[in-house]
mmCIF file of C-alpha atoms in Angstrom:
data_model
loop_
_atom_site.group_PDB
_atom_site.id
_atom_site.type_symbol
_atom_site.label_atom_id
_atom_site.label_comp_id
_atom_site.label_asym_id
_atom_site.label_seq_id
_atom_site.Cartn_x
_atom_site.Cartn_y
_atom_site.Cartn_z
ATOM 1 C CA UNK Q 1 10.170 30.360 109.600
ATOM 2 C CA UNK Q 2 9.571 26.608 109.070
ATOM 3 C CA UNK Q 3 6.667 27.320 106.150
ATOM 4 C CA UNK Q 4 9.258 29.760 104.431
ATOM 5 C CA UNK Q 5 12.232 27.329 104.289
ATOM 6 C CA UNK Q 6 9.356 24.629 103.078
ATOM 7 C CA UNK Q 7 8.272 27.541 100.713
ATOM 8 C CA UNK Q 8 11.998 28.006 99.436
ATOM 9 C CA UNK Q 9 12.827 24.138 98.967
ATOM 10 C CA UNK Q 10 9.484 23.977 97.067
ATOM 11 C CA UNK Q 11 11.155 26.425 95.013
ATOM 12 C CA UNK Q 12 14.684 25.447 94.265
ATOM 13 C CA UNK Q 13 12.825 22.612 91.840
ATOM 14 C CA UNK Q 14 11.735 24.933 89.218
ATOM 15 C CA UNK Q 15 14.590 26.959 89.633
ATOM 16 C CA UNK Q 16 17.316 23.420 89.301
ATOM 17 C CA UNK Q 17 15.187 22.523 86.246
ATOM 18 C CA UNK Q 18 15.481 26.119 84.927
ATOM 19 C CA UNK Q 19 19.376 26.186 85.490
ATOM 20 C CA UNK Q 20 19.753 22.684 83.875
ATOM 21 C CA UNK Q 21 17.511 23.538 80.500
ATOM 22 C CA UNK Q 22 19.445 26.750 79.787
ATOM 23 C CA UNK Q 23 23.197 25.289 80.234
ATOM 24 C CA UNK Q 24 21.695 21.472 78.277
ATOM 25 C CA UNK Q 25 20.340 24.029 75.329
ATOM 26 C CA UNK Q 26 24.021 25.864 75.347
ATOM 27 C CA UNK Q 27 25.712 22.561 75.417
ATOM 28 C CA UNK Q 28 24.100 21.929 72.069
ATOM 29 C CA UNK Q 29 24.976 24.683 70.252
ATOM 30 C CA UNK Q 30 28.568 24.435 70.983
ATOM 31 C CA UNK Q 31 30.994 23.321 68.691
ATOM 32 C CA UNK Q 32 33.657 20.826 69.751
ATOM 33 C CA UNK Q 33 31.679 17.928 71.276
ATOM 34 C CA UNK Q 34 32.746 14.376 72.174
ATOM 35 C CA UNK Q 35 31.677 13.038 68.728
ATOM 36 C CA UNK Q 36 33.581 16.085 66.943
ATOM 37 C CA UNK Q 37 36.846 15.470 69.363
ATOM 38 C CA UNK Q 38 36.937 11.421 68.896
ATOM 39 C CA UNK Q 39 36.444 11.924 64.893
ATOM 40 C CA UNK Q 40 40.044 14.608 65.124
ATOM 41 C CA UNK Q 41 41.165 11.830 67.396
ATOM 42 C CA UNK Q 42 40.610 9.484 64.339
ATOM 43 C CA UNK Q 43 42.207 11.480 61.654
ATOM 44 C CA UNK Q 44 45.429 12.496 63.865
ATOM 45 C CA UNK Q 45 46.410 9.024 65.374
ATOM 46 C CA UNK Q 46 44.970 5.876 65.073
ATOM 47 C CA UNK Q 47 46.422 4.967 68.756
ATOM 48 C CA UNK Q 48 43.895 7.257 70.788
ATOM 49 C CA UNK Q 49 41.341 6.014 68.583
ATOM 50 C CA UNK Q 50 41.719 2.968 69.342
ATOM 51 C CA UNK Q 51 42.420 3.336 73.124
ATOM 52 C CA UNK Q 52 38.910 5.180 72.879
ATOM 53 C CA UNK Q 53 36.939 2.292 71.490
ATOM 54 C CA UNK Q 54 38.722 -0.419 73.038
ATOM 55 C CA UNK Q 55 40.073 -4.154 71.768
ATOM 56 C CA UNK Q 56 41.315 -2.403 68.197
ATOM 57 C CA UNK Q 57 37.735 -2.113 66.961
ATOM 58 C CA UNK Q 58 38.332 1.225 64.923
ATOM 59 C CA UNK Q 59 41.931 -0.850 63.569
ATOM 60 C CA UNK Q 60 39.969 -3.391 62.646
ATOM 61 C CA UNK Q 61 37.759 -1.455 60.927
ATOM 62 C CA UNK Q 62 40.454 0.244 58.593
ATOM 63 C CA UNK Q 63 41.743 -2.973 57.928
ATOM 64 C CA UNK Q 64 38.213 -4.322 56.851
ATOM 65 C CA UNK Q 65 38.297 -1.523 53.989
ATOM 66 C CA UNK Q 66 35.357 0.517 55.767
ATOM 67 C CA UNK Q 67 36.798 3.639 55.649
ATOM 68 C CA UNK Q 68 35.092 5.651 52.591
ATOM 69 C CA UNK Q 69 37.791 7.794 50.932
ATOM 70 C CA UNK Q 70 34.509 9.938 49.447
ATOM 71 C CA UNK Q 71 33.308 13.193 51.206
ATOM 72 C CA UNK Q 72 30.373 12.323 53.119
ATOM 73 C CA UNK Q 73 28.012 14.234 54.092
ATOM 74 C CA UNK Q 74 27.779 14.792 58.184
ATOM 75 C CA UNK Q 75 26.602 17.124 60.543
ATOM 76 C CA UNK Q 76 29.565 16.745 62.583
ATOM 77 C CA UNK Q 77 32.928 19.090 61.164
ATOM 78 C CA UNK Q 78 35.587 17.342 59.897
ATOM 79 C CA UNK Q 79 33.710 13.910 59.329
ATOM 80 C CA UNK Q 80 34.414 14.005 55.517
ATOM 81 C CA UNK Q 81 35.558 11.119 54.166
ATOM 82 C CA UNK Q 82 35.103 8.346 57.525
ATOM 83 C CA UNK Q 83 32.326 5.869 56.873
ATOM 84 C CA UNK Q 84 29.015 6.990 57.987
ATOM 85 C CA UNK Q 85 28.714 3.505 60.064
ATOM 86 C CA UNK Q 86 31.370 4.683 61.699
ATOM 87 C CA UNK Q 87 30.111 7.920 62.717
ATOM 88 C CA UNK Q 88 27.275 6.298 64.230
ATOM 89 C CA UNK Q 89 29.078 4.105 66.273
ATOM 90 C CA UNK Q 90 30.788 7.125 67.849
ATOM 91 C CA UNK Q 91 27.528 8.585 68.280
ATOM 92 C CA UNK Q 92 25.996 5.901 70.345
ATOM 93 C CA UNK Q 93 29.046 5.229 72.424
ATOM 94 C CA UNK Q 94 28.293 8.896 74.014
ATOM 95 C CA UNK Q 95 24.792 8.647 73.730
ATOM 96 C CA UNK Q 96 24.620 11.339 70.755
ATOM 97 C CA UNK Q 97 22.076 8.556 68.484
ATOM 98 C CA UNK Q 98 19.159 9.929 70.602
ATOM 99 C CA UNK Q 99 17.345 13.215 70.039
ATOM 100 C CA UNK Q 100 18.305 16.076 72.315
ATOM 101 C CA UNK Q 101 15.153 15.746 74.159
ATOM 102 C CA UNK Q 102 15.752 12.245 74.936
ATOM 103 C CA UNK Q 103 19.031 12.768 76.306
ATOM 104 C CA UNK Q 104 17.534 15.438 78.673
ATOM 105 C CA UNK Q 105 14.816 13.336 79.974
ATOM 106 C CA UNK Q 106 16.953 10.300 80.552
ATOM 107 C CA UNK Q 107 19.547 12.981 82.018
ATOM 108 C CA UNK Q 108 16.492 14.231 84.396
ATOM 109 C CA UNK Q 109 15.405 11.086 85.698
ATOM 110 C CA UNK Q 110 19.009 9.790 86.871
ATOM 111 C CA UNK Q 111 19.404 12.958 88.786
ATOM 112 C CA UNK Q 112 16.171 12.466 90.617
ATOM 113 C CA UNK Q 113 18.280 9.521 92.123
ATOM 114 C CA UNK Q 114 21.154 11.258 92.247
ATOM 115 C CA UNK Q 115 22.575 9.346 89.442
ATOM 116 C CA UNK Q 116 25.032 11.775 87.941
ATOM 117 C CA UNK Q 117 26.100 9.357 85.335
ATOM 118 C CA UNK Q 118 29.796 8.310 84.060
ATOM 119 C CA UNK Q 119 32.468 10.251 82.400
ATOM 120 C CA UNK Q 120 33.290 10.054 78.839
ATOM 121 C CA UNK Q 121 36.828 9.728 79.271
ATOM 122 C CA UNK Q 122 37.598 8.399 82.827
ATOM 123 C CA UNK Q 123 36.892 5.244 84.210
ATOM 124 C CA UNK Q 124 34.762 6.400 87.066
ATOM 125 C CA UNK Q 125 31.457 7.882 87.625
ATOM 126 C CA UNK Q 126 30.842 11.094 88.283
ATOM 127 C CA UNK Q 127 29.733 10.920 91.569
ATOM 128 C CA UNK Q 128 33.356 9.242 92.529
ATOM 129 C CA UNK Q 129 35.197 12.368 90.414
ATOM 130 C CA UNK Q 130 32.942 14.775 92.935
ATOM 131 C CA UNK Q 131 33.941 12.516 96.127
ATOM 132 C CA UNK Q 132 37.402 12.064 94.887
ATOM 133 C CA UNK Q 133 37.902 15.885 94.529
ATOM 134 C CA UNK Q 134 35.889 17.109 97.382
ATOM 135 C CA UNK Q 135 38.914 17.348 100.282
ATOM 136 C CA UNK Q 136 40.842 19.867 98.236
ATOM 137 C CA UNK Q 137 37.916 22.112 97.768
ATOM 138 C CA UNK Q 138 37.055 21.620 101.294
ATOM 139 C CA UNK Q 139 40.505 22.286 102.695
ATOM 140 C CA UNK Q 140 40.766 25.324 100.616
ATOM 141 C CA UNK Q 141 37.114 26.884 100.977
ATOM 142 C CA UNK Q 142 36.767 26.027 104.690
ATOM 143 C CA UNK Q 143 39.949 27.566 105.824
ATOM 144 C CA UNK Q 144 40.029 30.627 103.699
ATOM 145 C CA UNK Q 145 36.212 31.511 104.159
ATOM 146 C CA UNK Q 146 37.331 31.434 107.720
ATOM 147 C CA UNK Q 147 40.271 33.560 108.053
ATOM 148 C CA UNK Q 148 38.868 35.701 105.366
ATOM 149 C CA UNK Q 149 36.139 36.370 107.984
ATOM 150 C CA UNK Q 150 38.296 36.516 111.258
ATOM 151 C CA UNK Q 151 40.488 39.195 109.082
ATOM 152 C CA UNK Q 152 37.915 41.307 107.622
ATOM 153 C CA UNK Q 153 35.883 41.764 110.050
ATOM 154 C CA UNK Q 154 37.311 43.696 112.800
ATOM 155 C CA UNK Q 155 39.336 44.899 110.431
ATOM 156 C CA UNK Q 156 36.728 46.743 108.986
ATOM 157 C CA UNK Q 157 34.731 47.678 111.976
ATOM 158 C CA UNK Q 158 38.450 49.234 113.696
ATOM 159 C CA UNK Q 159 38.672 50.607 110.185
ATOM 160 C CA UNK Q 160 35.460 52.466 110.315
ATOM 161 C CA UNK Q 161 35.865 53.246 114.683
ATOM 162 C CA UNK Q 162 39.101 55.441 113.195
ATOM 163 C CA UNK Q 163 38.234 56.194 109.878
ATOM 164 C CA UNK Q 164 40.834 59.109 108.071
ATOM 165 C CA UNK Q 165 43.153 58.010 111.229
ATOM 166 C CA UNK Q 166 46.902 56.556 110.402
ATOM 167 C CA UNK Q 167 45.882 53.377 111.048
ATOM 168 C CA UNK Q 168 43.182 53.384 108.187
ATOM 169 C CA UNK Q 169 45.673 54.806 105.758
ATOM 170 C CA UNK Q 170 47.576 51.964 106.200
ATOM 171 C CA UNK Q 171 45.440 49.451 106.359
ATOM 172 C CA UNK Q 172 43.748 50.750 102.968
ATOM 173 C CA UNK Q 173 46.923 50.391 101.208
ATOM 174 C CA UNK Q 174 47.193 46.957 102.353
ATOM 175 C CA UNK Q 175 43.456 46.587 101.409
ATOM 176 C CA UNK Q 176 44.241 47.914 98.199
ATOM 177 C CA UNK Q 177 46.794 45.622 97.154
ATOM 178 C CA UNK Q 178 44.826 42.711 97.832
ATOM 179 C CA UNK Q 179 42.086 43.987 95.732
ATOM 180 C CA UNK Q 180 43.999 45.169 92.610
ATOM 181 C CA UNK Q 181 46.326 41.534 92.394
ATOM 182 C CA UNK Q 182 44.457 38.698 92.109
ATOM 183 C CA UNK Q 183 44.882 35.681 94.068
ATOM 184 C CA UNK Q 184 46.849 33.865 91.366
ATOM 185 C CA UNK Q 185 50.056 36.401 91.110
ATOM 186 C CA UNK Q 186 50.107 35.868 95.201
ATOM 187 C CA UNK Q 187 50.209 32.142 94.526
ATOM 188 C CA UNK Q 188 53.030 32.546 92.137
ATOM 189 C CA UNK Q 189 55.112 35.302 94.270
ATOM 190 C CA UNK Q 190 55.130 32.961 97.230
ATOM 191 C CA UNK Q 191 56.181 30.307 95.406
ATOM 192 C CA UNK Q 192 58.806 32.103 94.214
ATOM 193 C CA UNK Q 193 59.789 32.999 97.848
ATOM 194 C CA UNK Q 194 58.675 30.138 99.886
ATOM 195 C CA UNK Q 195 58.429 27.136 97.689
ATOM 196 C CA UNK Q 196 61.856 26.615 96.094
ATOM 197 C CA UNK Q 197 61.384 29.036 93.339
ATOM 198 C CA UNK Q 198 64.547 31.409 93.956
ATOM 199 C CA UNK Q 199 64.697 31.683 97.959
ATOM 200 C CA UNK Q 200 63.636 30.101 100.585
ATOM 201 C CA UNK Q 201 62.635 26.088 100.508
ATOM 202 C CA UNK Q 202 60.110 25.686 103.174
ATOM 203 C CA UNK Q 203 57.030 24.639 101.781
ATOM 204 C CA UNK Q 204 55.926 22.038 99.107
ATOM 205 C CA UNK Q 205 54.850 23.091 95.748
ATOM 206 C CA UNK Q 206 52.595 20.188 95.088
ATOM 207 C CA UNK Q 207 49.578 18.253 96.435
ATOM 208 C CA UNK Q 208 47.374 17.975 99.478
ATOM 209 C CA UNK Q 209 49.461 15.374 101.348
ATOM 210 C CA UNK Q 210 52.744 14.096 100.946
ATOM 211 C CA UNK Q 211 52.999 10.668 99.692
ATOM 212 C CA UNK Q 212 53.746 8.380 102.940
ATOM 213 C CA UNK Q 213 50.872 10.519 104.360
ATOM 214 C CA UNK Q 214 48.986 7.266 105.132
ATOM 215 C CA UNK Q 215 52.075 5.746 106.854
ATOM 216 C CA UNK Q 216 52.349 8.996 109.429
ATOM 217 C CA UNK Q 217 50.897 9.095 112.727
ATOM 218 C CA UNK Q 218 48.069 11.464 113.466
ATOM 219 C CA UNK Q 219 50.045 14.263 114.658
ATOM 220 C CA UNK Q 220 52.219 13.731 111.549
ATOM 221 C CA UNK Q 221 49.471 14.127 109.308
ATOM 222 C CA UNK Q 222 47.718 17.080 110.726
ATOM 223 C CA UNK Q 223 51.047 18.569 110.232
ATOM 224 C CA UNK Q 224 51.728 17.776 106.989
ATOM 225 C CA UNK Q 225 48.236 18.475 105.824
ATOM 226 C CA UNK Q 226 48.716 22.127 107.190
ATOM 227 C CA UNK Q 227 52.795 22.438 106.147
ATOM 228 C CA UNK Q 228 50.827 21.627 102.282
ATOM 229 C CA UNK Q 229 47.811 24.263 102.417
ATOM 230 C CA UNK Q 230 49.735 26.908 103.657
ATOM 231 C CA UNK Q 231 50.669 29.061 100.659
ATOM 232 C CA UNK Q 232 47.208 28.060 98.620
ATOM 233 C CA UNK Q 233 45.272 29.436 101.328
ATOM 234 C CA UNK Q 234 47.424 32.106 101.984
ATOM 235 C CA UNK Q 235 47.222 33.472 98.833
ATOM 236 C CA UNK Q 236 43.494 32.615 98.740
ATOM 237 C CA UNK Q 237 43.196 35.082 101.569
ATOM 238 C CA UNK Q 238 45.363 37.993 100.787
ATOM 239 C CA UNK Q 239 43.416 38.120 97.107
ATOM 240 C CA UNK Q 240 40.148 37.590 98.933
ATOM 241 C CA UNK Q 241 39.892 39.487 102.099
ATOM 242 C CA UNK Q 242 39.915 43.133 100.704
ATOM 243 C CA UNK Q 243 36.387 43.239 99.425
ATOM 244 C CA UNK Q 244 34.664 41.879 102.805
ATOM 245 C CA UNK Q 245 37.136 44.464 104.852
ATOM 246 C CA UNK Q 246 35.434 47.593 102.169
ATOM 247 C CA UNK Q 247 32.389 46.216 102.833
ATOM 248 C CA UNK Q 248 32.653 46.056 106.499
ATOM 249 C CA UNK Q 249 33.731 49.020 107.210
ATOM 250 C CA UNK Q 250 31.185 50.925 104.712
ATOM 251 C CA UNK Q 251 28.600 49.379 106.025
ATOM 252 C CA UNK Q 252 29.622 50.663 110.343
ATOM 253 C CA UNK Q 253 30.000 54.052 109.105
ATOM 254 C CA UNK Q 254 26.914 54.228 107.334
ATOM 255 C CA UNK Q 255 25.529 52.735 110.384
ATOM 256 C CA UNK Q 256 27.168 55.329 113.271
ATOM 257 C CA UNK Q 257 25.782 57.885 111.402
ATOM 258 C CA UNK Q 258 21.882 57.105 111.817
ATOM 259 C CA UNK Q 259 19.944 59.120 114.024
ATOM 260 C CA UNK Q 260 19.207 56.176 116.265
ATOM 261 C CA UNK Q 261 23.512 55.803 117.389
ATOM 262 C CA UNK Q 262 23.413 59.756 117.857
ATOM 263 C CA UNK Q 263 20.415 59.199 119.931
ATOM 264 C CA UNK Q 264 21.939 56.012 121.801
ATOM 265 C CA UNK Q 265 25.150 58.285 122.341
ATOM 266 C CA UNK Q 266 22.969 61.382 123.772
ATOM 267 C CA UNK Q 267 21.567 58.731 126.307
ATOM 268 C CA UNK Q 268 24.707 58.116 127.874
ATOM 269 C CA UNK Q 269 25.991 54.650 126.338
ATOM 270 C CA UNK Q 270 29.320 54.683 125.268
ATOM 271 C CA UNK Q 271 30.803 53.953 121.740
ATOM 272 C CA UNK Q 272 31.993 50.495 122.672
ATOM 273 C CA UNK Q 273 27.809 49.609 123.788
ATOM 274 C CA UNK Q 274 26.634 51.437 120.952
ATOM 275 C CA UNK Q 275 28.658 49.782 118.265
ATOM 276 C CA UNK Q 276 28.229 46.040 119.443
ATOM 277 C CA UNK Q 277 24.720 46.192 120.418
ATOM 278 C CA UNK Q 278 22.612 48.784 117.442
ATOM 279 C CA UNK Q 279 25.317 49.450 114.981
ATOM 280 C CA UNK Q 280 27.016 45.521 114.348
ATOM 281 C CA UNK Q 281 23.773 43.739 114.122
ATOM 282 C CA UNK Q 282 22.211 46.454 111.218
ATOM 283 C CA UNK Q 283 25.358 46.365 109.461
ATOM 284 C CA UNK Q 284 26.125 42.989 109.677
ATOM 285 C CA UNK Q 285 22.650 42.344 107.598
ATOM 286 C CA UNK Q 286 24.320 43.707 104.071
ATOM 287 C CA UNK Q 287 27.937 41.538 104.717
ATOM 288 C CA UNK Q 288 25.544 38.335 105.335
ATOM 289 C CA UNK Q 289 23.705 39.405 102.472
ATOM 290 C CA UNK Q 290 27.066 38.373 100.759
ATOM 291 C CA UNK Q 291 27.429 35.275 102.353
ATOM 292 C CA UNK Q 292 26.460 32.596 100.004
ATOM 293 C CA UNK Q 293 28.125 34.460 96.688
ATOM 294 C CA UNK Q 294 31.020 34.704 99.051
ATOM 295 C CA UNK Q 295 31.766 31.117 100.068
ATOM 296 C CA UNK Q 296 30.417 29.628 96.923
ATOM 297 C CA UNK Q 297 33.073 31.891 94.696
ATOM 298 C CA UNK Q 298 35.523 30.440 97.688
ATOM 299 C CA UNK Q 299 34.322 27.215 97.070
ATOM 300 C CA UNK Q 300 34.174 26.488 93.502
ATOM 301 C CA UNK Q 301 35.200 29.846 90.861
ATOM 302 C CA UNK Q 302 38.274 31.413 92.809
ATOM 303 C CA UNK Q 303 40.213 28.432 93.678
ATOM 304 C CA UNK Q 304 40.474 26.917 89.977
ATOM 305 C CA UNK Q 305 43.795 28.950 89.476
ATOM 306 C CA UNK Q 306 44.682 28.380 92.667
ATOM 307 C CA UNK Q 307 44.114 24.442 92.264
ATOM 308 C CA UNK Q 308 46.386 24.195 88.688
ATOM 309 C CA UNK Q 309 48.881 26.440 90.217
ATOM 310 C CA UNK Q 310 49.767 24.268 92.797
ATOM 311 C CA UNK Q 311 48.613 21.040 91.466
ATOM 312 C CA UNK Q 312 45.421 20.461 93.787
ATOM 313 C CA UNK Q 313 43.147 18.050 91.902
ATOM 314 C CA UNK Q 314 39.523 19.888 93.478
ATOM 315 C CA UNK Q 315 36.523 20.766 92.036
ATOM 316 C CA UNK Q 316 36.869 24.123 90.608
ATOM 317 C CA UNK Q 317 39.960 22.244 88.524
ATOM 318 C CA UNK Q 318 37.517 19.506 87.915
ATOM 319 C CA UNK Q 319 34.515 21.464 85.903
ATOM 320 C CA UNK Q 320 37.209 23.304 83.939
ATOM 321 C CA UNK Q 321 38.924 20.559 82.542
ATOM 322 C CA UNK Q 322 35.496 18.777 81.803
ATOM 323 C CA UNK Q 323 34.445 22.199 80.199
ATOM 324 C CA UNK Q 324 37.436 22.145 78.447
ATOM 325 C CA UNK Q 325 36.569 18.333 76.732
ATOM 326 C CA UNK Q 326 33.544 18.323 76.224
ATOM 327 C CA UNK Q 327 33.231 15.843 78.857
ATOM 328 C CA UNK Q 328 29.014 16.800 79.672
ATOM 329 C CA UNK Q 329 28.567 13.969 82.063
ATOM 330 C CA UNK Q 330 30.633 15.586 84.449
ATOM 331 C CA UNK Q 331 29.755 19.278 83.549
ATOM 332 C CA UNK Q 332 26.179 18.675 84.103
ATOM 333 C CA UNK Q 333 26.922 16.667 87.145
ATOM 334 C CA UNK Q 334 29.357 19.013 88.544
ATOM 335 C CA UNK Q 335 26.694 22.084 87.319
ATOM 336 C CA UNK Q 336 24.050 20.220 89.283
ATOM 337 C CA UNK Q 337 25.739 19.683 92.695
ATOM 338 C CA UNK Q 338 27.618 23.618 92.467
ATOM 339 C CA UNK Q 339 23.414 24.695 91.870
ATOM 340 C CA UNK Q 340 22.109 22.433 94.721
ATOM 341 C CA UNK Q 341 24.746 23.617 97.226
ATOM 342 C CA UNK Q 342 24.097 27.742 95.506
ATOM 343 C CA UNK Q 343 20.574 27.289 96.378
ATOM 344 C CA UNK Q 344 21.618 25.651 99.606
ATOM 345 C CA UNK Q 345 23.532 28.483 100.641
ATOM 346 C CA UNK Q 346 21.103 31.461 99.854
ATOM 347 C CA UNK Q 347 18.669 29.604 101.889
ATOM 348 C CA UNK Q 348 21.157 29.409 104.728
ATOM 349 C CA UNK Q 349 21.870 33.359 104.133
ATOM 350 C CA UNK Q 350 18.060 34.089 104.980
ATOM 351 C CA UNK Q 351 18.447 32.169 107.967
ATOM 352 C CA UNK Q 352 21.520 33.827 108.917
ATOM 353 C CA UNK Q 353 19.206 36.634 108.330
ATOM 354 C CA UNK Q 354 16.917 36.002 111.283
ATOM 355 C CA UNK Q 355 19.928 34.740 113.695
ATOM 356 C CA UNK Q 356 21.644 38.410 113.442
ATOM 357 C CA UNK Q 357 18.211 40.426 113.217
ATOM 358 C CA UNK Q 358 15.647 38.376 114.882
ATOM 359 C CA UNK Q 359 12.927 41.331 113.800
ATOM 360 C CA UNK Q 360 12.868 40.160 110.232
ATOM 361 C CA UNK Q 361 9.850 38.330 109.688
ATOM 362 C CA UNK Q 362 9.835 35.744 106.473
ATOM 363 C CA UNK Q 363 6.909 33.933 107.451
ATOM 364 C CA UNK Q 364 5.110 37.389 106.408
ATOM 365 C CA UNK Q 365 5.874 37.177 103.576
ATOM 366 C CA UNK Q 366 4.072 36.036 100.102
ATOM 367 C CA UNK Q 367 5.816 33.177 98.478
#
């Protein structure tokens, strides 16, 4: 097992660089970047302009007479008439005076010492953004990976023990309106009814804390942490938990059905021994199977709703607002760490592999 996780890191290099070449060559070929957004800046208001640049240096400029009133020519949209000095300025201020190539290398070698860089428009780098954001993504993926699993579990194995039963009728309605409403609508409905919205008051509608949490005792703040993650991992888990039940309980009854369970059964052991010890440790191979899309979806993709919604400043909120402008410092840092900990987690899923079915072999196998 030890050669193959050795194998697998050896691995995750070429893949990383892969990742990072496809979404840097994408980057370039979309319209809208930092040099593009700072020259609309320019031509709407002078004010963000100059709170770009700092110490008045594009007012200064205009009132030096270096603005060109002639169209020139410019790669970048909506450049016509600014002074081509100008344009260059912007360009090396975000780095954009190098080729593309450049950029990438320079970009490469920072990340080998995990030197993500600095934003464009914040005064931090981005490895404080990714600290700074990294308790809300926590709180919410941690929790509602784990009651999503504590749910759906033996949900779906009671489920498939008395499948066509009342019970499963009822429980598949449930199941099926958590999978046809997103998590997003839940978010708003109990805010609605929970939050102040047009019922009851009982929880808060913002943040992760409240804002004397640092003045509260311990007890205090565990409670307040947990009176403020309530409905966003609520919601989290009543949009999330209907796949894993389907797939739960899909997987048992494909299971019980096997010769080897009817055979098990005709040797005298009862449901209960036959279920826990054959049938739960095949089936349980295709749900970890899921594992890492699971928790990383959790993690990072499902919760960016969930974040604006309820104003949690986390990760998923984080790479769509950098997306959003242009802000590639942080998208290729944030892209970096999301494919470090993806590749992280599908190694941990072949692990899981062996703990649950300890006759899979991966040192057999050919890297």
């Amino acid at each position: 097992m030890l050669s193959y996780i050795i194998r697998r890191l050896l691995l995750m290099i070429p893949t990383l660089f892969g990742i990072l070449v496809i979404n840097f060559l994408i980057v370039q070929f979309a319209p809208g970047g930092p040099v593009e957004q700072t020259i609309a800046r320019i031509r709407g208001t002078a004010v963000d302009a100059t709170a770009r640049f700092g110490g008045g240096g594009l007012e200064s400029m205009s009132s030096q007479g270096q603005f060109d009133s002639s169209d020139v020519h410019s790669k970048y949209r909506g450049s016509q008439g600014l002074d081509p000095e100008l344009i260059k300025e912007i360009e090396k201020l975000y780095g954009f005076d190098k080729p593309a190539h450049e950029r990438f290398v320079k970009m490469l070698g920072q990340y080998i010492t995990f030197d993500l860089g600095k934003s464009f428009y914040k005064d931090k780098t981005v490895g404080e953004l990714i600290l700074d954001k990294l308790p809300v993504s926590i709180s919410l993926g941690l929790w509602t990976t784990l009651l999503i699993y504590l749910i759906s579990i033996p949900l779906g194995i009671k489920k498939a023990i008395r499948d066509g039963s009342k019970f499963d009728m009822w429980s598949s309605a449930v199941v099926v309106v958590g999978y046809a409403i997103p998590a997003f609508i839940f978010a708003v409905m109990l805010i609605i009814i929970f939050a102040g919205g047009s019922y009851l008051d009982w929880f808060p509608l913002r943040g992760l804390v409240s804002d004397n949490w640092s003045e509260m005792d311990w007890p205090h703040k565990i409670a307040d942490y947990f009176w403020h993650v309530t409905l966003p991992i609520f919601a989290m888990v009543i949009g999330g938990f209907a796949s894993l039940t389907i797939l739960t309980k899909n997987s048992i009854l494909e299971e019980i059905n096997k010769q080897y369970v009817m055979t098990a059964r005709a040797k005298g052991l009862t449901q209960k021994a036959a279920l826990y010890k054959h049938v739960f440790r095949n089936a349980m191979l295709v749900i970890v199977a899921g594992f890492p899309h699971a928790i990383a979806h959790i993690f990072f993709t499902g919760s960016v709703l969930i974040e604006v919604i309820f104003s949690l400043d986390g990760l998923g909120y984080l790479g769509f607002e950098s997306a959003l402008n242009r802000d590639y410092p942080v998208v290729f840092g944030t892209l970096f760490v999301f494919t470090l900990i993806g590749l992280g987690l599908n190694l941990l899923g072949d692990i899981l592999y062996v703990v649950v079915d300890p006759r899979i072999d991966f040192e057999a196998r050919k890297s």
